[in-house]
């Protein structure tokens, strides 16, 4: 899994993670665990799996690093 920092969140249910290889998109449906998208904050450390979406790379299985 890759690690990064939440760089930007939108009120439309998606955001961007500043990762090891640049910024990567993620959708609220990719958030896993007990946390919900609404509870995420910019600057939080997360881990994720890199996947491929219809418009390019995206983060999947996004979890907060404890």
PDB file of C-alpha atoms in Angstrom:
ATOM      1  CA  UNK A   1       0.000   0.000   0.000  1.00  0.00           C
ATOM      2  CA  UNK A   2       1.077   3.562  -0.667  1.00  0.00           C
ATOM      3  CA  UNK A   3       0.917   6.370   1.880  1.00  0.00           C
ATOM      4  CA  UNK A   4       0.138  10.046   1.502  1.00  0.00           C
ATOM      5  CA  UNK A   5      -1.539  13.116   2.939  1.00  0.00           C
ATOM      6  CA  UNK A   6      -5.023  14.358   2.152  1.00  0.00           C
ATOM      7  CA  UNK A   7      -4.376  17.510   0.144  1.00  0.00           C
ATOM      8  CA  UNK A   8      -7.880  18.656  -0.782  1.00  0.00           C
ATOM      9  CA  UNK A   9     -11.462  17.614  -0.003  1.00  0.00           C
ATOM     10  CA  UNK A  10     -14.559  18.838  -1.826  1.00  0.00           C
ATOM     11  CA  UNK A  11     -18.191  19.050  -0.810  1.00  0.00           C
ATOM     12  CA  UNK A  12     -19.008  16.904  -3.852  1.00  0.00           C
ATOM     13  CA  UNK A  13     -17.648  13.701  -2.303  1.00  0.00           C
ATOM     14  CA  UNK A  14     -14.152  13.461  -3.690  1.00  0.00           C
ATOM     15  CA  UNK A  15     -10.669  14.676  -2.930  1.00  0.00           C
ATOM     16  CA  UNK A  16      -6.987  14.425  -3.687  1.00  0.00           C
ATOM     17  CA  UNK A  17      -4.136  12.741  -1.842  1.00  0.00           C
ATOM     18  CA  UNK A  18      -0.570  14.002  -2.094  1.00  0.00           C
ATOM     19  CA  UNK A  19       1.173  10.689  -2.614  1.00  0.00           C
ATOM     20  CA  UNK A  20       4.629   9.351  -3.223  1.00  0.00           C
ATOM     21  CA  UNK A  21       4.304   9.842  -6.989  1.00  0.00           C
ATOM     22  CA  UNK A  22       2.245  13.049  -7.052  1.00  0.00           C
ATOM     23  CA  UNK A  23      -1.398  13.886  -6.423  1.00  0.00           C
ATOM     24  CA  UNK A  24      -4.000  11.173  -6.859  1.00  0.00           C
ATOM     25  CA  UNK A  25      -7.805  11.428  -7.006  1.00  0.00           C
ATOM     26  CA  UNK A  26     -10.105   9.526  -4.634  1.00  0.00           C
ATOM     27  CA  UNK A  27     -13.872   9.215  -4.330  1.00  0.00           C
ATOM     28  CA  UNK A  28     -15.826   8.969  -1.078  1.00  0.00           C
ATOM     29  CA  UNK A  29     -16.774   5.372  -1.973  1.00  0.00           C
ATOM     30  CA  UNK A  30     -13.071   4.424  -1.701  1.00  0.00           C
ATOM     31  CA  UNK A  31     -12.913   5.239   2.041  1.00  0.00           C
ATOM     32  CA  UNK A  32     -12.755   2.092   4.189  1.00  0.00           C
ATOM     33  CA  UNK A  33     -12.927   1.275   7.862  1.00  0.00           C
ATOM     34  CA  UNK A  34     -15.032   2.947  10.502  1.00  0.00           C
ATOM     35  CA  UNK A  35     -14.326   6.456   9.220  1.00  0.00           C
ATOM     36  CA  UNK A  36     -16.660   8.251   6.805  1.00  0.00           C
ATOM     37  CA  UNK A  37     -15.712  10.740   4.104  1.00  0.00           C
ATOM     38  CA  UNK A  38     -17.345  13.550   6.116  1.00  0.00           C
ATOM     39  CA  UNK A  39     -14.930  12.876   8.998  1.00  0.00           C
ATOM     40  CA  UNK A  40     -11.764  13.208   6.904  1.00  0.00           C
ATOM     41  CA  UNK A  41      -9.640  16.359   7.205  1.00  0.00           C
ATOM     42  CA  UNK A  42      -7.025  17.901   4.971  1.00  0.00           C
ATOM     43  CA  UNK A  43      -3.561  17.084   6.300  1.00  0.00           C
ATOM     44  CA  UNK A  44      -4.465  13.594   7.588  1.00  0.00           C
ATOM     45  CA  UNK A  45      -2.122  10.724   6.782  1.00  0.00           C
ATOM     46  CA  UNK A  46      -3.734   7.902   4.816  1.00  0.00           C
ATOM     47  CA  UNK A  47      -2.752   4.701   3.093  1.00  0.00           C
ATOM     48  CA  UNK A  48      -4.292   3.503  -0.143  1.00  0.00           C
ATOM     49  CA  UNK A  49      -4.010   1.177  -3.089  1.00  0.00           C
ATOM     50  CA  UNK A  50      -3.403   2.700  -6.501  1.00  0.00           C
ATOM     51  CA  UNK A  51      -6.043   1.772  -9.043  1.00  0.00           C
ATOM     52  CA  UNK A  52      -7.245   2.896 -12.432  1.00  0.00           C
ATOM     53  CA  UNK A  53     -10.469   4.827 -12.964  1.00  0.00           C
ATOM     54  CA  UNK A  54     -12.225   5.948 -16.145  1.00  0.00           C
ATOM     55  CA  UNK A  55     -10.272   9.231 -16.155  1.00  0.00           C
ATOM     56  CA  UNK A  56      -6.906   7.962 -14.956  1.00  0.00           C
ATOM     57  CA  UNK A  57      -5.216   6.857 -11.726  1.00  0.00           C
ATOM     58  CA  UNK A  58      -7.241   6.883  -8.520  1.00  0.00           C
ATOM     59  CA  UNK A  59      -6.786   5.848  -4.904  1.00  0.00           C
ATOM     60  CA  UNK A  60      -8.793   2.872  -3.658  1.00  0.00           C
ATOM     61  CA  UNK A  61      -9.115   1.280  -0.202  1.00  0.00           C
ATOM     62  CA  UNK A  62      -8.317   4.604   1.520  1.00  0.00           C
ATOM     63  CA  UNK A  63      -7.672   4.192   5.272  1.00  0.00           C
ATOM     64  CA  UNK A  64      -6.414   6.584   7.919  1.00  0.00           C
ATOM     65  CA  UNK A  65      -2.941   5.755   9.239  1.00  0.00           C
ATOM     66  CA  UNK A  66      -3.147   5.332  13.011  1.00  0.00           C
TER      67      UNK A  66
END
